[in-house]
């Protein structure tokens, strides 16, 4: 599947907007922007360089601001939130889902969150506070409190009449939730069941009890796995006493899945998963500088290993020519093992029972590929420098380094994880350091022995 | 968000299974396995080394095989499909959704697909053939044909009575689809609307017309964007004449989103997005060997650049010590730009209107970080080797290489994409080659000038 420079709704609109903006801001432009769905406006903002972004924001009608903010990534959203006063913040939380309001408030400094909460009516405040009491990355933080609950003793007919008194049923409602008198979750009543069973049946008879409610402290990545494996549209959330707190809907889970999957790729390059593609120059430079600084330390460690063997290199300059091959191939082989295991861990596939098998396979694969490419590199080195010793030395070093790098790559994520360090963030740097140090050390060390 | 070695349902069961298997296969074990949901069995299979995997498969009841196959990744699924005969293949397609059957058949050789199709009854065959006529990665390939359609002229009451004649409504049905007499899609009737409006209203009055139907040839990644931006549970699919063909449901879209997001990370390490974590040794070794072979070519290109400057290195051996720093830092800086742009392209954020801004920002960021780290490296090099020339040379080379690598990293994905080459697959290799070649060439070339 090849990725695409998609000319989606946003891109076409962005082109038109850009053209329009060159002729100044017109009322038509403002109308056009505010007629777009909030998600498209958010996409436009995220696809715009800083100046255009601020200009576009000023064109958005105040009523639409809240919806647009919901659709923005954390970093871009933060930018606009930082520039709002309490009255504006209060205005944008109105009419939003409880989980979305909680998301916004979590991005604000504590004192401001307090003041926005105080300005709400007490019912809304209690709802938002209930969600805020759970960390953002748990089921409790993802949930919404807009559930429709019914009692098991009711008949389907009573439920149908009860629903008909509603003007609107909350979005993404595929099931009503059945609770007992202590508000404990006991089952789900799908709308499709309501529409196909006899009105005289009791809820108790037709409700589904095979959906396990999700405890509020479940991690969001685990919530995503539950939704994916069971193909859910929504799921009930309960507290540790079994009391129904709210429900999670698939739209919020989709965000978790995308963020989780992007997280690994972005952090392997030292980037934040929510990084703003169009962040301004200084912000970008400062953030990247940190990553480069850390990498510089590893580069100097590798250089100091080479420094130990200056006299050998001075004797046989061909060593300097060939040494990056040994280090680089180790890094590549290890990087494949590292990526595979990081993905496997994210999918929950790797546990103590199969880790040993995985490591033995990587050992075998690393050794076999080490032998294969060592033989070829040794041959080329011999033909190039016409020196059997350098050919032998590079061959041995390649086998050592490829095997070691693959084992390190495969075991590193598990070790880092057990130390509570994010494997995708630290893994690449540590792997590069090890494969460089070991590559240079084995190659130049062996050469020193043979040429001594 | 730190990724986790999750002890999900599958892991615990896997542990118990492993323990149980050590005491031989018992009837209880078989019962336990077949009582798990298909998705959990699939997860177990995907988390098992080859031998255990084959053993587990033999324990699965034949009726459950089809459901389990649906939940497997392509590579693991292919393994089991290859070992089935026509009768078995026919058996596992029974009772499956049309889109899922089409998925399975697409993995089989053409002649076998034909024979399985021929063994179906004509209604099923026509439905599957309709889906098969669209490529797997389009809306047509993702769609299901289990839609419930109604006419705009009906009243809500008629629709309600019509539904009540159904035993079951297809899963993930959140809306009925409204068509005219030519079967053209004209609107959607959400179940929630059915439950809250007056039974006397006509479908025409209450149906929603703001959901744009998806043409069957739309790419799956674009379908995912439409679902994400509009928070859909299902969406109608039409042909180029506006005729309703079927509907896409969020469960299939979630798979597209996960695959798309994983694709970039996996291919940047030369791995297939659907790669089996527990593939056997030889298969893994052979596949990895190809990637390493390609990387070896780039390593030799870099080595040959160093080879051009052997006499200079022979004169000043400190150059050999410092040269990997220049190349490595370029690779790191470029890798960040590359990853950011690949992600931005996948999200549809990058277009011709903002590309120029992005490239100028990267140029500025690369130059600033080049200057910063060049100054530090020059200082350290001076203190280490007490040689102002080497200090000057490495400083200049760092600025050149970091700036160039960042520009290459940011523009490469766009260039590759326009040539229809997958940027995440080819990007890293090309970037490494360029940053190595340029890093060694600028550093050793400048040194040759100064020390000549």
PDB file of N, CA and C in Angstrom, chain A residues 97-153:
ATOM      1  N   UNK A  97     -19.351  17.390  24.062  1.00  0.00           N
ATOM      2  CA  UNK A  97     -19.451  16.161  24.852  1.00  0.00           C
ATOM      3  C   UNK A  97     -18.584  16.271  26.097  1.00  0.00           C
ATOM      4  N   UNK A  98     -19.024  15.592  27.152  1.00  0.00           N
ATOM      5  CA  UNK A  98     -18.316  15.665  28.428  1.00  0.00           C
ATOM      6  C   UNK A  98     -16.854  15.208  28.296  1.00  0.00           C
ATOM      7  N   UNK A  99     -16.608  14.098  27.543  1.00  0.00           N
ATOM      8  CA  UNK A  99     -15.227  13.625  27.427  1.00  0.00           C
ATOM      9  C   UNK A  99     -14.372  14.624  26.660  1.00  0.00           C
ATOM     10  N   UNK A 100     -14.977  15.319  25.688  1.00  0.00           N
ATOM     11  CA  UNK A 100     -14.214  16.292  24.912  1.00  0.00           C
ATOM     12  C   UNK A 100     -13.874  17.522  25.756  1.00  0.00           C
ATOM     13  N   UNK A 101     -14.832  17.964  26.585  1.00  0.00           N
ATOM     14  CA  UNK A 101     -14.570  19.097  27.484  1.00  0.00           C
ATOM     15  C   UNK A 101     -13.430  18.731  28.435  1.00  0.00           C
ATOM     16  N   UNK A 102     -13.473  17.509  28.976  1.00  0.00           N
ATOM     17  CA  UNK A 102     -12.416  17.069  29.890  1.00  0.00           C
ATOM     18  C   UNK A 102     -11.063  17.082  29.192  1.00  0.00           C
ATOM     19  N   UNK A 103     -11.032  16.626  27.926  1.00  0.00           N
ATOM     20  CA  UNK A 103      -9.799  16.650  27.130  1.00  0.00           C
ATOM     21  C   UNK A 103      -9.220  18.057  27.055  1.00  0.00           C
ATOM     22  N   UNK A 104     -10.088  19.026  26.731  1.00  0.00           N
ATOM     23  CA  UNK A 104      -9.661  20.424  26.626  1.00  0.00           C
ATOM     24  C   UNK A 104      -9.110  20.913  27.952  1.00  0.00           C
ATOM     25  N   UNK A 105      -9.875  20.677  29.019  1.00  0.00           N
ATOM     26  CA  UNK A 105      -9.489  21.207  30.332  1.00  0.00           C
ATOM     27  C   UNK A 105      -8.155  20.626  30.795  1.00  0.00           C
ATOM     28  N   UNK A 106      -7.910  19.343  30.416  1.00  0.00           N
ATOM     29  CA  UNK A 106      -6.652  18.717  30.834  1.00  0.00           C
ATOM     30  C   UNK A 106      -5.430  19.413  30.239  1.00  0.00           C
ATOM     31  N   UNK A 107      -5.666  20.177  29.167  1.00  0.00           N
ATOM     32  CA  UNK A 107      -4.539  20.858  28.542  1.00  0.00           C
ATOM     33  C   UNK A 107      -4.273  22.228  29.149  1.00  0.00           C
ATOM     34  N   UNK A 108      -5.162  22.658  30.044  1.00  0.00           N
ATOM     35  CA  UNK A 108      -5.022  24.004  30.621  1.00  0.00           C
ATOM     36  C   UNK A 108      -4.318  23.934  31.969  1.00  0.00           C
ATOM     37  N   UNK A 109      -3.696  25.037  32.389  1.00  0.00           N
ATOM     38  CA  UNK A 109      -3.100  25.056  33.732  1.00  0.00           C
ATOM     39  C   UNK A 109      -4.197  24.845  34.775  1.00  0.00           C
ATOM     40  N   UNK A 110      -3.850  24.205  35.915  1.00  0.00           N
ATOM     41  CA  UNK A 110      -4.811  23.847  36.954  1.00  0.00           C
ATOM     42  C   UNK A 110      -5.721  24.970  37.398  1.00  0.00           C
ATOM     43  N   UNK A 111      -5.175  26.160  37.616  1.00  0.00           N
ATOM     44  CA  UNK A 111      -5.995  27.261  38.120  1.00  0.00           C
ATOM     45  C   UNK A 111      -7.051  27.671  37.106  1.00  0.00           C
ATOM     46  N   UNK A 112      -6.684  27.643  35.833  1.00  0.00           N
ATOM     47  CA  UNK A 112      -7.643  28.027  34.793  1.00  0.00           C
ATOM     48  C   UNK A 112      -8.728  26.958  34.657  1.00  0.00           C
ATOM     49  N   UNK A 113      -8.329  25.689  34.712  1.00  0.00           N
ATOM     50  CA  UNK A 113      -9.308  24.596  34.676  1.00  0.00           C
ATOM     51  C   UNK A 113     -10.349  24.811  35.767  1.00  0.00           C
ATOM     52  N   UNK A 114      -9.863  25.139  36.971  1.00  0.00           N
ATOM     53  CA  UNK A 114     -10.740  25.377  38.114  1.00  0.00           C
ATOM     54  C   UNK A 114     -11.735  26.492  37.814  1.00  0.00           C
ATOM     55  N   UNK A 115     -11.220  27.585  37.252  1.00  0.00           N
ATOM     56  CA  UNK A 115     -12.098  28.732  37.013  1.00  0.00           C
ATOM     57  C   UNK A 115     -13.137  28.437  35.938  1.00  0.00           C
ATOM     58  N   UNK A 116     -12.759  27.664  34.903  1.00  0.00           N
ATOM     59  CA  UNK A 116     -13.739  27.291  33.874  1.00  0.00           C
ATOM     60  C   UNK A 116     -14.801  26.381  34.495  1.00  0.00           C
ATOM     61  N   UNK A 117     -14.346  25.412  35.307  1.00  0.00           N
ATOM     62  CA  UNK A 117     -15.294  24.495  35.950  1.00  0.00           C
ATOM     63  C   UNK A 117     -16.278  25.256  36.828  1.00  0.00           C
ATOM     64  N   UNK A 118     -15.752  26.230  37.597  1.00  0.00           N
ATOM     65  CA  UNK A 118     -16.612  26.992  38.497  1.00  0.00           C
ATOM     66  C   UNK A 118     -17.680  27.769  37.745  1.00  0.00           C
ATOM     67  N   UNK A 119     -17.380  28.134  36.492  1.00  0.00           N
ATOM     68  CA  UNK A 119     -18.343  28.924  35.725  1.00  0.00           C
ATOM     69  C   UNK A 119     -19.448  28.052  35.120  1.00  0.00           C
ATOM     70  N   UNK A 120     -19.303  26.703  35.226  1.00  0.00           N
ATOM     71  CA  UNK A 120     -20.335  25.825  34.648  1.00  0.00           C
ATOM     72  C   UNK A 120     -21.482  25.630  35.628  1.00  0.00           C
ATOM     73  N   UNK A 121     -22.662  25.149  35.101  1.00  0.00           N
ATOM     74  CA  UNK A 121     -23.714  24.822  36.060  1.00  0.00           C
ATOM     75  C   UNK A 121     -23.343  23.504  36.748  1.00  0.00           C
ATOM     76  N   UNK A 122     -23.951  23.250  37.904  1.00  0.00           N
ATOM     77  CA  UNK A 122     -23.427  22.193  38.760  1.00  0.00           C
ATOM     78  C   UNK A 122     -23.540  20.803  38.134  1.00  0.00           C
ATOM     79  N   UNK A 123     -24.596  20.559  37.324  1.00  0.00           N
ATOM     80  CA  UNK A 123     -24.740  19.246  36.712  1.00  0.00           C
ATOM     81  C   UNK A 123     -23.575  18.977  35.732  1.00  0.00           C
ATOM     82  N   UNK A 124     -23.331  19.965  34.826  1.00  0.00           N
ATOM     83  CA  UNK A 124     -22.234  19.817  33.870  1.00  0.00           C
ATOM     84  C   UNK A 124     -20.900  19.666  34.598  1.00  0.00           C
ATOM     85  N   UNK A 125     -20.720  20.489  35.664  1.00  0.00           N
ATOM     86  CA  UNK A 125     -19.453  20.460  36.379  1.00  0.00           C
ATOM     87  C   UNK A 125     -19.205  19.065  36.947  1.00  0.00           C
ATOM     88  N   UNK A 126     -20.251  18.492  37.576  1.00  0.00           N
ATOM     89  CA  UNK A 126     -20.075  17.167  38.181  1.00  0.00           C
ATOM     90  C   UNK A 126     -19.713  16.130  37.132  1.00  0.00           C
ATOM     91  N   UNK A 127     -20.358  16.218  35.976  1.00  0.00           N
ATOM     92  CA  UNK A 127     -20.064  15.258  34.910  1.00  0.00           C
ATOM     93  C   UNK A 127     -18.624  15.364  34.438  1.00  0.00           C
ATOM     94  N   UNK A 128     -18.202  16.607  34.199  1.00  0.00           N
ATOM     95  CA  UNK A 128     -16.832  16.800  33.711  1.00  0.00           C
ATOM     96  C   UNK A 128     -15.829  16.360  34.776  1.00  0.00           C
ATOM     97  N   UNK A 129     -16.135  16.704  36.038  1.00  0.00           N
ATOM     98  CA  UNK A 129     -15.212  16.321  37.113  1.00  0.00           C
ATOM     99  C   UNK A 129     -15.079  14.807  37.228  1.00  0.00           C
ATOM    100  N   UNK A 130     -16.203  14.095  36.957  1.00  0.00           N
ATOM    101  CA  UNK A 130     -16.150  12.632  37.019  1.00  0.00           C
ATOM    102  C   UNK A 130     -15.137  12.098  36.002  1.00  0.00           C
ATOM    103  N   UNK A 131     -15.165  12.663  34.800  1.00  0.00           N
ATOM    104  CA  UNK A 131     -14.231  12.214  33.762  1.00  0.00           C
ATOM    105  C   UNK A 131     -12.807  12.665  34.093  1.00  0.00           C
ATOM    106  N   UNK A 132     -12.696  13.917  34.599  1.00  0.00           N
ATOM    107  CA  UNK A 132     -11.367  14.471  34.923  1.00  0.00           C
ATOM    108  C   UNK A 132     -10.675  13.682  36.025  1.00  0.00           C
ATOM    109  N   UNK A 133     -11.444  12.958  36.844  1.00  0.00           N
ATOM    110  CA  UNK A 133     -10.825  12.250  37.954  1.00  0.00           C
ATOM    111  C   UNK A 133     -10.045  11.030  37.468  1.00  0.00           C
ATOM    112  N   UNK A 134     -10.193  10.669  36.187  1.00  0.00           N
ATOM    113  CA  UNK A 134      -9.410   9.557  35.634  1.00  0.00           C
ATOM    114  C   UNK A 134      -8.333  10.089  34.704  1.00  0.00           C
ATOM    115  N   UNK A 135      -7.137   9.452  34.690  1.00  0.00           N
ATOM    116  CA  UNK A 135      -6.091   9.901  33.764  1.00  0.00           C
ATOM    117  C   UNK A 135      -6.593   9.850  32.319  1.00  0.00           C
ATOM    118  N   UNK A 136      -6.089  10.767  31.518  1.00  0.00           N
ATOM    119  CA  UNK A 136      -6.508  10.919  30.122  1.00  0.00           C
ATOM    120  C   UNK A 136      -6.379   9.615  29.335  1.00  0.00           C
ATOM    121  N   UNK A 137      -5.366   8.811  29.651  1.00  0.00           N
ATOM    122  CA  UNK A 137      -5.111   7.616  28.846  1.00  0.00           C
ATOM    123  C   UNK A 137      -5.708   6.352  29.471  1.00  0.00           C
ATOM    124  N   UNK A 138      -6.854   6.507  30.143  1.00  0.00           N
ATOM    125  CA  UNK A 138      -7.566   5.337  30.661  1.00  0.00           C
ATOM    126  C   UNK A 138      -8.991   5.343  30.123  1.00  0.00           C
ATOM    127  N   UNK A 139      -9.701   4.235  30.356  1.00  0.00           N
ATOM    128  CA  UNK A 139     -11.087   4.131  29.924  1.00  0.00           C
ATOM    129  C   UNK A 139     -11.907   5.279  30.517  1.00  0.00           C
ATOM    130  N   UNK A 140     -11.633   5.620  31.794  1.00  0.00           N
ATOM    131  CA  UNK A 140     -12.361   6.705  32.446  1.00  0.00           C
ATOM    132  C   UNK A 140     -12.159   8.038  31.746  1.00  0.00           C
ATOM    133  N   UNK A 141     -10.943   8.280  31.266  1.00  0.00           N
ATOM    134  CA  UNK A 141     -10.646   9.523  30.568  1.00  0.00           C
ATOM    135  C   UNK A 141     -11.255   9.576  29.182  1.00  0.00           C
ATOM    136  N   UNK A 142     -11.513   8.402  28.598  1.00  0.00           N
ATOM    137  CA  UNK A 142     -12.074   8.339  27.242  1.00  0.00           C
ATOM    138  C   UNK A 142     -13.594   8.383  27.234  1.00  0.00           C
ATOM    139  N   UNK A 143     -14.180   8.096  28.404  1.00  0.00           N
ATOM    140  CA  UNK A 143     -15.632   7.845  28.391  1.00  0.00           C
ATOM    141  C   UNK A 143     -16.455   9.117  28.307  1.00  0.00           C
ATOM    142  N   UNK A 144     -17.686   8.904  27.895  1.00  0.00           N
ATOM    143  CA  UNK A 144     -18.673   9.937  27.834  1.00  0.00           C
ATOM    144  C   UNK A 144     -19.779   9.557  28.806  1.00  0.00           C
ATOM    145  N   UNK A 145     -20.488  10.555  29.361  1.00  0.00           N
ATOM    146  CA  UNK A 145     -21.509  10.196  30.341  1.00  0.00           C
ATOM    147  C   UNK A 145     -22.921  10.264  29.770  1.00  0.00           C
ATOM    148  N   UNK A 146     -23.026  10.372  28.430  1.00  0.00           N
ATOM    149  CA  UNK A 146     -24.339  10.542  27.798  1.00  0.00           C
ATOM    150  C   UNK A 146     -25.035   9.207  27.521  1.00  0.00           C
ATOM    151  N   UNK A 147     -25.098   8.342  28.539  1.00  0.00           N
ATOM    152  CA  UNK A 147     -25.715   7.037  28.319  1.00  0.00           C
ATOM    153  C   UNK A 147     -27.227   7.105  28.520  1.00  0.00           C
ATOM    154  N   UNK A 148     -27.930   6.247  27.791  1.00  0.00           N
ATOM    155  CA  UNK A 148     -29.365   6.063  28.075  1.00  0.00           C
ATOM    156  C   UNK A 148     -29.486   4.723  28.786  1.00  0.00           C
ATOM    157  N   UNK A 149     -29.982   4.750  30.022  1.00  0.00           N
ATOM    158  CA  UNK A 149     -30.088   3.502  30.783  1.00  0.00           C
ATOM    159  C   UNK A 149     -31.544   3.089  30.934  1.00  0.00           C
ATOM    160  N   UNK A 150     -31.758   1.777  30.990  1.00  0.00           N
ATOM    161  CA  UNK A 150     -33.105   1.237  31.212  1.00  0.00           C
ATOM    162  C   UNK A 150     -33.032   0.137  32.259  1.00  0.00           C
ATOM    163  N   UNK A 151     -34.185  -0.259  32.790  1.00  0.00           N
ATOM    164  CA  UNK A 151     -34.244  -1.319  33.795  1.00  0.00           C
ATOM    165  C   UNK A 151     -34.618  -2.639  33.148  1.00  0.00           C
ATOM    166  N   UNK A 152     -34.104  -3.728  33.686  1.00  0.00           N
ATOM    167  CA  UNK A 152     -34.341  -5.062  33.126  1.00  0.00           C
ATOM    168  C   UNK A 152     -35.813  -5.463  33.215  1.00  0.00           C
ATOM    169  N   UNK A 153     -36.528  -4.914  34.210  1.00  0.00           N
ATOM    170  CA  UNK A 153     -37.917  -5.332  34.400  1.00  0.00           C
ATOM    171  C   UNK A 153     -38.879  -4.679  33.402  1.00  0.00           C
TER     172      UNK A 153
END
